Each structure stands twice: as structure tokens, then as C-alpha cells.
XYZ file of C-alpha atoms in Angstrom:
545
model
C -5.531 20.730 5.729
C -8.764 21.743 4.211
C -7.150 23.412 1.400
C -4.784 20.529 0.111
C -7.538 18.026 0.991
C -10.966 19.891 0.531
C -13.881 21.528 2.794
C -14.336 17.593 3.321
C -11.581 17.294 4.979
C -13.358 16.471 8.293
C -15.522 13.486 6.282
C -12.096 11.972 5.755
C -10.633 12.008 9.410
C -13.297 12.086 11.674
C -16.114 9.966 12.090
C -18.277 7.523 14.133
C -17.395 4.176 14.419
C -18.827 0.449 15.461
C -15.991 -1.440 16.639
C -15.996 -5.123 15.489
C -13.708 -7.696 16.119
C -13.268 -10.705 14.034
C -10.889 -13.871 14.352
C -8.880 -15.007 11.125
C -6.574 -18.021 10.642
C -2.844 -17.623 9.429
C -1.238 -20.477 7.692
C -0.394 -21.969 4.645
C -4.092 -23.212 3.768
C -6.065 -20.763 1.325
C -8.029 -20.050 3.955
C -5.426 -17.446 5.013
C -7.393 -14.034 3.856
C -10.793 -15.458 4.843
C -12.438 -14.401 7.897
C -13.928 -15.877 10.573
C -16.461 -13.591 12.300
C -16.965 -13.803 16.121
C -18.685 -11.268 17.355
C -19.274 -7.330 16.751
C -20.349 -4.316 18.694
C -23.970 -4.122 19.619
C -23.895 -0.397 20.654
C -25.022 1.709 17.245
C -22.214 4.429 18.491
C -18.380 3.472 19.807
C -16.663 6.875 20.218
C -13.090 6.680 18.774
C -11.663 7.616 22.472
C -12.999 3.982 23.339
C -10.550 2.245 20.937
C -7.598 1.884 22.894
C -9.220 0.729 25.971
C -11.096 -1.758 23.723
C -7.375 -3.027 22.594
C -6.279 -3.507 26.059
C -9.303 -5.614 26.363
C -9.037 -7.812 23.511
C -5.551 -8.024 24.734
C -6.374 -9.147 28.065
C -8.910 -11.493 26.582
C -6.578 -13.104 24.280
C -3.817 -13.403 26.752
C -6.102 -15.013 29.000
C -6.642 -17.859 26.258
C -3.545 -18.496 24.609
C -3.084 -21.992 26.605
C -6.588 -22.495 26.104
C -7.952 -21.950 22.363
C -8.229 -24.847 20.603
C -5.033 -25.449 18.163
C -5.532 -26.467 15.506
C -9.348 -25.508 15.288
C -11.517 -28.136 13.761
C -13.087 -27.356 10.757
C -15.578 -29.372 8.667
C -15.602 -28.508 4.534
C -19.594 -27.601 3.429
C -20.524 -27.489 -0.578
C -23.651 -26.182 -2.013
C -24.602 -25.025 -5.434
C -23.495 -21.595 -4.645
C -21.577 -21.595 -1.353
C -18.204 -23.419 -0.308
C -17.181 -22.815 3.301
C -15.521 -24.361 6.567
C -17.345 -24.471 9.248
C -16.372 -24.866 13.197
C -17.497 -27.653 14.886
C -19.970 -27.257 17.235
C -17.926 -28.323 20.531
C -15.401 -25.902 19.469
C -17.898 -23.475 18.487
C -19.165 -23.643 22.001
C -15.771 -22.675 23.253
C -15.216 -19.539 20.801
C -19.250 -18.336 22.226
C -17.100 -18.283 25.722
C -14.118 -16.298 24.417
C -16.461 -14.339 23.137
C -18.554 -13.746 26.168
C -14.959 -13.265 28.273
C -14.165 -10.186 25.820
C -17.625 -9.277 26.564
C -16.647 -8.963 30.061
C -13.419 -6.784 29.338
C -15.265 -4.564 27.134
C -17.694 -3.283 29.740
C -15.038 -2.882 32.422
C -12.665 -1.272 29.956
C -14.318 0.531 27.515
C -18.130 0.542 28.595
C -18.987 -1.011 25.342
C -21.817 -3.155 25.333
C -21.176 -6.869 22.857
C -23.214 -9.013 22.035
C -21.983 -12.704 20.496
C -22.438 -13.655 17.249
C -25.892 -15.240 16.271
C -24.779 -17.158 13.013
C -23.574 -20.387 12.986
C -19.215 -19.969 12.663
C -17.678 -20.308 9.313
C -14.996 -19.390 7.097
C -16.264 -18.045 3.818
C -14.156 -19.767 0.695
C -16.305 -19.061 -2.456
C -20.484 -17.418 -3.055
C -23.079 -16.237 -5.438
C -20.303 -17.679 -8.425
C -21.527 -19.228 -11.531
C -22.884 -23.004 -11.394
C -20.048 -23.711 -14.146
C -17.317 -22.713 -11.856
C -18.521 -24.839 -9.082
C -16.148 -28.300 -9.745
C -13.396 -26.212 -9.981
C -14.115 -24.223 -6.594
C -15.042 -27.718 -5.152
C -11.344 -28.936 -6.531
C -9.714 -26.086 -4.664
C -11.483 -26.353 -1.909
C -10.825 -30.442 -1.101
C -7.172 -29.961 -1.845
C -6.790 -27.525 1.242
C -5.965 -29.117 4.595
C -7.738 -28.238 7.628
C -5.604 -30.377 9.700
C -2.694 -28.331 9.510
C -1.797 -26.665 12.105
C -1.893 -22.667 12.056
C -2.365 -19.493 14.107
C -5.113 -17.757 15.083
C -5.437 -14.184 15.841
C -8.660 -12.046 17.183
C -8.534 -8.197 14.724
C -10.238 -5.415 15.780
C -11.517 -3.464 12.613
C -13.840 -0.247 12.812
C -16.429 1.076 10.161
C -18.754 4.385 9.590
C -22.053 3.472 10.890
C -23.226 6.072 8.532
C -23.112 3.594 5.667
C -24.299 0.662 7.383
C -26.975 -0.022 5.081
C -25.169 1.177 2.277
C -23.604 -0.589 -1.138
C -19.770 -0.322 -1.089
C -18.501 -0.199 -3.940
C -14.954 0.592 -5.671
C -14.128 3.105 -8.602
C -12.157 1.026 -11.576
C -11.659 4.066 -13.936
C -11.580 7.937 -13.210
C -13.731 10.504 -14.140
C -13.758 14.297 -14.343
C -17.214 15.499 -14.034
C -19.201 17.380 -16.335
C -21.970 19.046 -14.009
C -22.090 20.543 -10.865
C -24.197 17.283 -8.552
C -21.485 15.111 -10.506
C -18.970 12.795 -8.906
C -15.012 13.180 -9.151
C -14.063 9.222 -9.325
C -10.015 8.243 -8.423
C -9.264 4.540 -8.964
C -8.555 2.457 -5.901
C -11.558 5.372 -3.862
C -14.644 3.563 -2.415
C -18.168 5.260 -2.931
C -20.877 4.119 -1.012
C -24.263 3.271 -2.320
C -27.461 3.437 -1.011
C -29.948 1.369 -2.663
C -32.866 3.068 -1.837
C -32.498 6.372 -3.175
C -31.508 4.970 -6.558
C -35.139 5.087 -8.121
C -34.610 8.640 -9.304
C -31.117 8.446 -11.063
C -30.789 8.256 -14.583
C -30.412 4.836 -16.312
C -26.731 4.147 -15.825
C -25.850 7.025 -13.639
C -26.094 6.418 -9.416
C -25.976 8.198 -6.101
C -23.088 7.761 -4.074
C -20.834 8.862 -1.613
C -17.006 8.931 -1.822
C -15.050 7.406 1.160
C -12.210 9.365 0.269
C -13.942 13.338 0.140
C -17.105 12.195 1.799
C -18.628 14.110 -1.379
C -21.843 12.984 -3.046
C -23.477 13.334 -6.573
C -24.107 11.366 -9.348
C -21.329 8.402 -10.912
C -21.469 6.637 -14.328
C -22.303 3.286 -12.975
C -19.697 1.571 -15.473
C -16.976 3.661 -13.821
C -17.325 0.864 -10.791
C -17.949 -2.523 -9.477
C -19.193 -4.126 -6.311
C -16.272 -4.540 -3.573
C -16.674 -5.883 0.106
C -17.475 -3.568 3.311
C -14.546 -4.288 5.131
C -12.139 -3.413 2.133
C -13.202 -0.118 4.117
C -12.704 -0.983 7.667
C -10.249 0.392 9.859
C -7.818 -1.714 11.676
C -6.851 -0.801 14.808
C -4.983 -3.943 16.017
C -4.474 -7.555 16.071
C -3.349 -10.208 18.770
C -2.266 -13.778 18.222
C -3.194 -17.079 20.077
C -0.127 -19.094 20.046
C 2.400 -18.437 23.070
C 5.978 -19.390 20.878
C 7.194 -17.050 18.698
C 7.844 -17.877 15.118
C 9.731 -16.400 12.225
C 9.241 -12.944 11.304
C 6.621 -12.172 8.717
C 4.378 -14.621 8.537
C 1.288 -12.328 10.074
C 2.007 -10.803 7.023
C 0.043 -13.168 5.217
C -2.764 -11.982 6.532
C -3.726 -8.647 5.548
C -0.612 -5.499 5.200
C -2.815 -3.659 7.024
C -2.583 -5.899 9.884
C -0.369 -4.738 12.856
C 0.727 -7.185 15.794
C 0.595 -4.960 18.916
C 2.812 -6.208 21.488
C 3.319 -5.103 25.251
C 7.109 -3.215 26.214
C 9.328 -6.293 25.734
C 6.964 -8.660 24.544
C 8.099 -10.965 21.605
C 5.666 -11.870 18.135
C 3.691 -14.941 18.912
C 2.913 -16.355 15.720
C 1.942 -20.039 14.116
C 5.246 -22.178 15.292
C 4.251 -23.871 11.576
C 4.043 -21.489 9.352
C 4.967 -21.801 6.026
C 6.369 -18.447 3.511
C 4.146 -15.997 3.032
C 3.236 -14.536 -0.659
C 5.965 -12.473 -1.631
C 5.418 -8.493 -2.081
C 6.845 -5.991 -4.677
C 6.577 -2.503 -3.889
C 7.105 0.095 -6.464
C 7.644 3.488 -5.777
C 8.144 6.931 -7.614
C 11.207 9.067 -6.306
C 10.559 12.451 -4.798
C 10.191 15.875 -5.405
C 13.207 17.079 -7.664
C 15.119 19.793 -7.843
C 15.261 20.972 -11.534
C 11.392 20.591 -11.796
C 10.870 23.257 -8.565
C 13.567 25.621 -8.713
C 13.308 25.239 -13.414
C 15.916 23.684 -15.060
C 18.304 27.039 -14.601
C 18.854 25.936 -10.906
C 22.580 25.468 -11.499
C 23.304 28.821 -12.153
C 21.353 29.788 -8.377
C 23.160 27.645 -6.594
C 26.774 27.201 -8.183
C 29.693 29.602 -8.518
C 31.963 30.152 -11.613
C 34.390 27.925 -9.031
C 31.684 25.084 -8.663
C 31.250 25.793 -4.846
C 27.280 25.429 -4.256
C 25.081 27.436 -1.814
C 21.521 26.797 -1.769
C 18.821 29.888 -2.193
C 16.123 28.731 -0.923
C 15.111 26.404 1.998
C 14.086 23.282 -0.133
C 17.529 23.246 -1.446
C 20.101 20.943 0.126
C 21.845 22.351 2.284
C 24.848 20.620 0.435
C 25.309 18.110 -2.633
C 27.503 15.209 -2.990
C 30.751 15.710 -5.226
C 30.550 14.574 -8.753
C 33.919 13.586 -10.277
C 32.699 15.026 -13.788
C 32.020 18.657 -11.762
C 29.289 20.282 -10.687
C 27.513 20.423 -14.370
C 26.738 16.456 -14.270
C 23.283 17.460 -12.311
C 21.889 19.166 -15.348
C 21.284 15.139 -16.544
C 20.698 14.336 -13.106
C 19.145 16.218 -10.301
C 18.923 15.729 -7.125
C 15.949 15.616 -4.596
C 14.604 18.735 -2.831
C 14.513 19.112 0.667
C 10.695 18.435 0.802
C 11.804 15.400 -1.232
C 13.417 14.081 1.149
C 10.660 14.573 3.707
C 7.951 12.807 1.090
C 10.402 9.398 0.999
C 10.886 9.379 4.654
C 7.121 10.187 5.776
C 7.056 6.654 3.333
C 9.621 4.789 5.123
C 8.071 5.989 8.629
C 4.384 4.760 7.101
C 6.080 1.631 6.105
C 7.267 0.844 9.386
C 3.955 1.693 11.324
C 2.549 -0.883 9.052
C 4.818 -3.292 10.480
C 5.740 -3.902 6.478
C 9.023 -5.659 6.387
C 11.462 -4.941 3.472
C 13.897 -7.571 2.797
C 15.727 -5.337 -0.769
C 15.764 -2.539 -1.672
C 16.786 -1.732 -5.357
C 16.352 1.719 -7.227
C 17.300 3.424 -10.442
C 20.975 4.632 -10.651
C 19.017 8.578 -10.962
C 20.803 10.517 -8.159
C 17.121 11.239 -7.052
C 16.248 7.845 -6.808
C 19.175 6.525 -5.008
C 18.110 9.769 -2.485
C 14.664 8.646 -2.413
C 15.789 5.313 -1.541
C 18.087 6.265 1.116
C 15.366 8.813 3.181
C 12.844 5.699 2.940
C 14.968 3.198 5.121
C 15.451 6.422 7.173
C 12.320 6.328 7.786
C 12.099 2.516 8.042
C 15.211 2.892 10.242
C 17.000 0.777 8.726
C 19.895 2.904 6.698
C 22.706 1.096 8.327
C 21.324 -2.711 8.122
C 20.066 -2.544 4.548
C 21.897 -1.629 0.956
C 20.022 -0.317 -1.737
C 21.180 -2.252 -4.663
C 21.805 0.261 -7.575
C 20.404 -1.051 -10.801
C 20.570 0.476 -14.581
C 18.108 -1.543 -15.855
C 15.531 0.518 -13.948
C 16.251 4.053 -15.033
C 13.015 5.824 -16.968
C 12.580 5.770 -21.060
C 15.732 7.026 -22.425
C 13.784 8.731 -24.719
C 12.548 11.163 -22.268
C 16.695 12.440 -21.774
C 17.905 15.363 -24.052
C 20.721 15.308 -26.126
C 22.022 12.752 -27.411
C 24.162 11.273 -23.991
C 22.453 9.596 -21.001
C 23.373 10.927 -17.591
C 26.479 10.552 -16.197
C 25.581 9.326 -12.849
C 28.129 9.498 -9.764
C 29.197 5.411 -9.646
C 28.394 3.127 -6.639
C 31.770 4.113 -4.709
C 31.152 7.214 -4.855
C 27.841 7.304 -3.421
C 29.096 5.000 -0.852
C 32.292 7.708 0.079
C 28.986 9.973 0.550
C 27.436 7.780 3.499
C 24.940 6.398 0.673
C 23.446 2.895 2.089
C 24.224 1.193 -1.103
C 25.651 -2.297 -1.928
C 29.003 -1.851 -3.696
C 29.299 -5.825 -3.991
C 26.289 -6.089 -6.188
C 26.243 -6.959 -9.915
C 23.856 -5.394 -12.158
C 21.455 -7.115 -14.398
C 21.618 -4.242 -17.040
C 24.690 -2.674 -16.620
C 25.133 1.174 -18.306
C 27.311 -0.302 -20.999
C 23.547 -1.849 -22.286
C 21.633 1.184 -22.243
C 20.824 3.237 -25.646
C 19.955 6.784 -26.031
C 16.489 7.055 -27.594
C 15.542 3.413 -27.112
C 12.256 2.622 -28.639
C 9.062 2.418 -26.275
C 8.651 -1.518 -26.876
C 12.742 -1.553 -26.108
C 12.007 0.538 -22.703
C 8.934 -1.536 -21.905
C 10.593 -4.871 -22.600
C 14.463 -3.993 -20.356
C 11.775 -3.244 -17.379
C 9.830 -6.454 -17.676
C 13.110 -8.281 -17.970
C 15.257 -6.523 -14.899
C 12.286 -7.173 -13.390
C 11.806 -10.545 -13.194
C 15.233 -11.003 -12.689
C 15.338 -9.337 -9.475
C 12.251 -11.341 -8.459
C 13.983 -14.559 -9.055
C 17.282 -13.544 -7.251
C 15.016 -13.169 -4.490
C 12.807 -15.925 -4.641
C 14.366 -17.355 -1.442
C 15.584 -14.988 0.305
C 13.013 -12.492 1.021
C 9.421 -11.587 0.627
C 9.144 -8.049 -0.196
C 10.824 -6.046 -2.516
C 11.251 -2.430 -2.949
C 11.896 -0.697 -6.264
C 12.930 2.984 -5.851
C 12.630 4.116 -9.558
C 10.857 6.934 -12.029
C 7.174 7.563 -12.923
C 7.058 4.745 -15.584
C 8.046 2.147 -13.418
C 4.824 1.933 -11.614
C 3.258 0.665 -14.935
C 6.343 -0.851 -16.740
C 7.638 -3.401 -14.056
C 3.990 -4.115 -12.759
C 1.951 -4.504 -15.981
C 2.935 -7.843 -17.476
C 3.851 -9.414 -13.828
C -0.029 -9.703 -14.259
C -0.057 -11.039 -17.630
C -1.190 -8.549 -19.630
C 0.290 -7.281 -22.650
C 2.192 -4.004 -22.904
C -0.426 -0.992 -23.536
C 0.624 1.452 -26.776
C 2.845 4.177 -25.868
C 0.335 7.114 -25.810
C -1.816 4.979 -23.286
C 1.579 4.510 -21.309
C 2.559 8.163 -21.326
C -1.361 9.030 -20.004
C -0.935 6.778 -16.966
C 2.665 7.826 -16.092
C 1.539 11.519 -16.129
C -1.318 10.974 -12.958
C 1.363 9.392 -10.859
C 2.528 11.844 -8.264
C 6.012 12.083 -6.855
C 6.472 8.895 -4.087
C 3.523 7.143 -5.991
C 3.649 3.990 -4.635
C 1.686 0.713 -5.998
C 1.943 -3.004 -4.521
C 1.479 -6.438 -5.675
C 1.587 -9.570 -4.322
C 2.415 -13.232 -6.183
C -0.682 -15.793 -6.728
C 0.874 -18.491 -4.964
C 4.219 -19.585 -7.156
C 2.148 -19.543 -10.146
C 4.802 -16.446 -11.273
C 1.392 -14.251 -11.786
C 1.343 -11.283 -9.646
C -1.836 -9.158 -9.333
C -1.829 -5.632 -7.760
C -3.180 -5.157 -3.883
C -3.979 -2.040 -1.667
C -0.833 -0.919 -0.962
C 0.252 -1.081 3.327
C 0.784 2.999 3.412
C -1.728 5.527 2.884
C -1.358 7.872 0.227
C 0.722 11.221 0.067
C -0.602 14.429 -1.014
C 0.409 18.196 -0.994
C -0.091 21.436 -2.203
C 1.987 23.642 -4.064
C 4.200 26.742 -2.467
C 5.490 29.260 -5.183
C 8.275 31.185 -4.004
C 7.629 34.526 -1.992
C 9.819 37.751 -2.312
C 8.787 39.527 0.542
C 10.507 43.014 -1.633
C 7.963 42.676 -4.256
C 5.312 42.042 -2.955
C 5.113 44.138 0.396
C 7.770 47.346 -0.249
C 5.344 49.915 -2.130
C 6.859 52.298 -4.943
């Protein structure tokens, strides 16, 4: 551990917590991702051994009130010049103070953690501190959602480091390698916390702060980041609905990906009976680790005989291939996945699951590694037998990147099939192989990826809400990019971005209502990292001369 992830390592894993639990509406209103805060831990310290018992008692709590919380709750819109909120009325506000005090109750007897209720009045935040100009369109917004519809509620229990408390959060936008020793690495997407008061002795521009990732400090370019809210760093531990019938699957997933229901043995979702469909997700993900890259692009000649029969040499082989119909010499154009590889995609699949993220495709690159990669994630998501991985040209990498002057020849969708592949041999691509060019030009590559792209989002505009692509480095930034609207960057940007993103890098958006914008979210999964392992001849290196 502390040499893949750093002396640090304990910064990153262990820590103290104050447990806070906060009630959030789910339905169809834009009020979906706000958050409607009910009461929090008064105790400075709650040891993470406490955590489960505080579950059970928010569980006990909520179960205890699910024929009794007020459905829909009545909320009353409030403008000012620079605040736009709803806010619970005060009979029902009254009533939320005695849920409140009831999970009070449970808390001591369960956990011995002392809480307190909540002192301010109880709102749901919808727009603050914006600019006076952009206050008739907030308003606009704001009138046109409404609160009379009926929805879900559900009581979250989040945890964050007391240590930063008092501190600034704030998230890095660009990275940086530093230059001096008290300097700060900075990875886009890592918090650093700030604390204000020690930043009278910093250079003009430059900060103190602490990285949530490392739990390193030093000093940051203060361009490098921008101000983000605590609980983007909160940990969520679990989440518990009010309503008693269940509902369709999915729709807590409009509230956060992080979000899990927990549920007792046997006990069904009980979500918002009225629930409407909940912004769609596209996942993008990097295959994993391959062959020819570990073992150099020689590998055939360690594992093949002058008859084509392999054996694998080393344990993050195979321990067998499938059988290509143009011999054994098609994987020098297409390689498959090591061993590890197929531990990265299924550690993915098993994350994705956890997350309680439902995948309703699955499409990937027709790359032997990809189809792999795709295959060991619903493994993991165990769901191999229930869901086909739809194998589509238009998503293989920048043909420019293949030598010689042929593209791969890539074992066909039967074939993978006859090899217990989970792929769909009834689907039609949008870019079939006939369409592909060797040595396509960049705005060629950039432009097939947009277009396959949106296609696939539109096949599944209603039939699913998330969507997995299984493809190559590139894809992370060429099917992702202009779903937000912005224009293509130039192709040495392009090859700069695709060279930081690891094998199984994974990115997520989401879609802005059906506005066809997407913008990119924290992904549901926590990040995979590893250290190398160069191989070890025991002969050489221990038998003396």
C-alpha cells in the first residue's frame, strides 16, 4: 500500500469523522440534487466503528416513519436579491424537529452518539451569492418547478474529516508538477483544503493547502483551482427512503451515484411511486492492461509454437486464448488482455455494483482487449449472462496509431460468441469495418467518435439510462468532449490528454435535462491504481558465478 499510494497512505484511509445526516427529495422537480439539512452530529469525534450502528438507527428511525412523514412535503418558494430557496412550512417543520429528535433517541441507544437538531430554519437551497443580472432568469427557473408534485424522500448519512472543519474546500481544475520541495502535486478532479487563516504569508497567487487525496501539504498556484462545496468531500455511508411501495428501478439514482439504498435480507426498494426518468448516464471506460505492452511486442514468439499451439510463460498470461480463424499471428494487430487485466475490469464491474450503478448497454470497441475488458466488467457487475456487449467499429482508437498499412483483423461477433463472449450477435453496427480507413486524419477520427456516439445515445434514449462504452485511451476525450459542446481540441492537445489516462480510466457524464448537452460528473467508482512488477528470474539474480 504505502508504496503504490505514498507514506500518506494512512491520510487517505483512515481518519476521524462527524457523522451527519441530511434528508433530500427525489423527483422530477430540480430540486432533486439539493439538500435539505436536518440535523448533524454534535459530538466533535464519531469513531468510524460507530457507523454501522448509526445505520441501523437511522434505519429504525425511518422505518418507524414511513406511514407517518408528510408526503408530499409542503414547501413555500422564497426570492431575494441573492438567494432563491424552498422552504418547509412551519407545521411540517415541527414534525421533521420530531423525526429528528426520534433518531436522536436511536443514536444514543445504538451508537452512543450524542445529536443535536438543527437550529436553522429548514430549506432547500436552489441558487446564492450569483450575480444580480442572473437573478430573473434564476427566478424563471425557479417558479416553473412544482412543489406540489409528489416525490420521495430519503434521510443520507454522509461523514466528513473534522480536521478541515474550518477549512476552504476547494477542487484542482488543471495539474501541476511542482517545482520546489514545500510545493503541491495537483491531479484534476483531487480536493485540497484551505485554511484561510494561515494564508497571510503565501506569496501573491500561490496558497497553503492540503490534498484530500495524499493528505500532503505545500504551496498551489491559486489559478490551478476554484471554490467547490464541502460535501463534494463527504462520505456516504447509506441512505433510506420514506415511501413504503416500491417503484421502478433507478430512480434513487437521480439523486447522487454515490448514493446506496441499504435494504434489510429480503427487503424490496421503496422509492417515489411517481417518479419520473432519471438523467441518463454515459460511462466511458479505457480497456485493461494488455498483453503486447507487458510482455513487448515479441510476445508471440513466448507463447506460440511453430504449430500455433500457445502456452503462456508467465502468470499474467492467459492461461489460454480464443481461436482466430486467420491463425495465431492475427494478435500481433490485436492483443489480448493480461491476466491482471482482467482483474482491473472486474475490480470495476464489482465497484460498479457496490455503487448500486445500474447499466442498461454495454457497447465496446471491436479490439479483442476491449471486448475482454467488457466481458470481466459485467463479471464483476454479475451480469455476463443477462447483458450483451454490443460490438461496435465505430469506436476503435485513431487508425493512425495502427502500423502497416491494414487495420486489425479482429475475430467477428460469432466467433467471440462460440468463445462464451457475452456479446449481441443480433446487433447492427453504426460504423461497420467496411467504413473504416487506415491512417484516417485526426479531424476524421475525432468526428466518426462524435457521430457513433450520439447515435448510440439516441438508440437508447428510451430504453435505458446508463450507458457503458468499453473502448481505447482516446475515447475518454473523443466521445465526451463535444457531448458538452465544445469544439474538438488540436491533435497535439488530444494526444497530451490521452497519454495521462491509465488503463480502466473511467470518466462519467450525465445529460442536462433533454437539452442533448451532457456535462461530465464524479464518476460512481473510485479510482484504480497500481504499481509496476518487472519480471524476476530467480537464476540471475540469486545463483552466484
Amino acid at each position: 500500500m504505502d508504496v503504490v499510494f505514498g507514506k500518506h497512505w494512512l491520510s487517505q484511509c483512515f481518519d476521524v469523522k462527524v457523522s451527519i445526516v441530511v434528508l433530500y427529495p427525489v423527483s422530477s422537480a430540480a430540486v432533486v440534487r439539493s439538500r435539505l439539512t436536518g440535523f448533524s452530529s454534535s459530538s466533535p469525534q464519531c469513531a468510524d466503528s460507530k457507523v454501522e450502528a448509526l445505520c441501523e438507527a437511522l434505519l429504525t428511525t425511518v422505518t418507524q416513519w414511513r406511514t407517518r412523514f408528510p408526503i408530499p412535503l409542503p414547501l413555500e418558494l422564497y426570492t431575494s436579491s441573492n438567494f432563491i430557496g424552498l422552504f418547509v412550512e412551519e407545521q411540517c417543520a415541527e414534525v421533521l424537529k420530531t423525526f429528528a429528535a426520534d433518531f436522536a433517541t436511536e443514536a444514543a441507544s445504538k451508537a452512543d452518539v450524542r445529536v443535536e437538531p438543527h437550529k436553522k430554519q429548514l430549506h432547500v437551497t436552489l441558487a446564492y451569492q450569483f450575480q444580480a443580472n442572473h437573478l430573473a432568469a434564476l427566478e424563471k427557473l425557479a417558479k416553473g418547478i412544482d412543489i406540489n408534485l409528489g416525490c420521495d424522500w430519503v434521510a443520507v448519512l454522509f461523514s466528513r474529516d473534522i480536521r478541515f472543519a474550518n477549512h476552504e474546500t476547494l477542487r484542482v481544475m488543471y495539474p501541476y508538477a511542482p517545482q520546489n520541495d514545500d510545493e503541491l502535486e495537483l491531479v484534476p478532479g483531487d480536493f485540497i483544503f484551505m485554511c484561510v487563516m494561515e494564508q497571510t504569508s503565501t506569496s501573491e497567487g500561490w496558497i497553503y493547502g492540503t490534498s484530500l487525496t495524499t493528505g500532503c501539504t505545500g504551496l498551489l498556484p491559486e489559478n490551478y483551482i476554484m471554490r467547490a462545496d464541502e460535501c463534494d468531500t463527504w462520505v456516504f455511508h447509506g441512505s433510506h427512503s420514506f415511501q413504503n411501495a416500491a417503484s421502478p428501478r433507478g430512480c434513487d439514482g437521480a439523486l447522487d451515484g454515490r448514493l446506496q439504498e441499504e435494504h434489510g435480507p429480503g427487503e424490496s426498494p421503496t422509492l417515489s411511486v411517481i417518479c419520473q426518468p432519471m438523467q441518463r448516464g454515459l460511462f466511458v471506460c479505457r480497456h485493461g492492461e494488455r498483453m503486447d505492452v507487458v510482455f513487448g511486442k515479441h510476445w508471440l514468439s513466448q507463447c506460440f509454437d511453430v504449430k500455433g499451439r500457445y502456452v503462456r510463460s508467465n502468470l499474467n498470461m492467459p492461461a489460454s486464448l480464443p481461436q482466430r480463424s486467420g491463425g495465431f499471428r492475427d494478435y500481433d494487430k490485436d492483443a489480448p488482455i493480461t491476466v491482471f487485466g482482467s482483474t482491473q475490469a472486474r475490480l470495476v464491474g464489482e465497484a460498479l455494483l457496490e455503487s448500486n450503478t445500474v447499466i442498461e448497454y454495454v457497447y465496446c470497441s471491436p479490439s479483442l482487449r476491449c471486448v475482454q475488458t467488457a466481458h470481466n466488467i459485467l463479471r464483476g457487475l454479475q451480469q455476463e449472462n443477462s447483458l450483451k456487449i454490443r460490438v461496435e467499429p465505430g469506436l476503435f482508437e485513431w487508425t493512425k496509431w495502427v502500423s502497416g498499412n491494414t487495420l486489425p483483423a479482429w475475430i467477428s461477433v460469432a466467433d467471440l460468441a462460440a468463445a462464451n463472449f457475452s456479446v449481441d450477435t443480433t446487433y447492427r453496427p453504426h460504423i461497420p469495418v467496411s467504413k473504416l480507413t487506415v491512417s484516417e486524419a485526426y479531424e476524421t477520427y475525432i468526428g466518426r467518435s462524435y457521430q457513433v456516439t450520439k447515435e448510440i445515445l439516441f438508440d437508447c434514449k428510451s430504453k435505458g439510462n446508463n450507458i457503458l462504452i468499453v473502448a481505447h485511451a482516446s475515447s475518454l476525450e473523443a466521445c465526451t468532449r463535444q457531448l458538452q459542446g465544445l469544439p474538438p481540441q488540436n491533435s497535439k492537445d488530444f494526444v497530451q490528454v490521452v497519454r495521462k489516462i491509465p488503463y480502466l480510466g473511467f470518466c462519467a457524464s450525465e445529460e442536462l435535462g433533454d437539452t442533448g448537452v451532457w456535462q461530465l460528473v464524479d464518476p460512481p467508482i473510485l479510482p484504480l491504481t497500481h504499481g509496476p512488477n518487472h519480471t524476476f528470474n530467480w537464476r540471475e539474480t540469486l545463483v552466484q558465478d
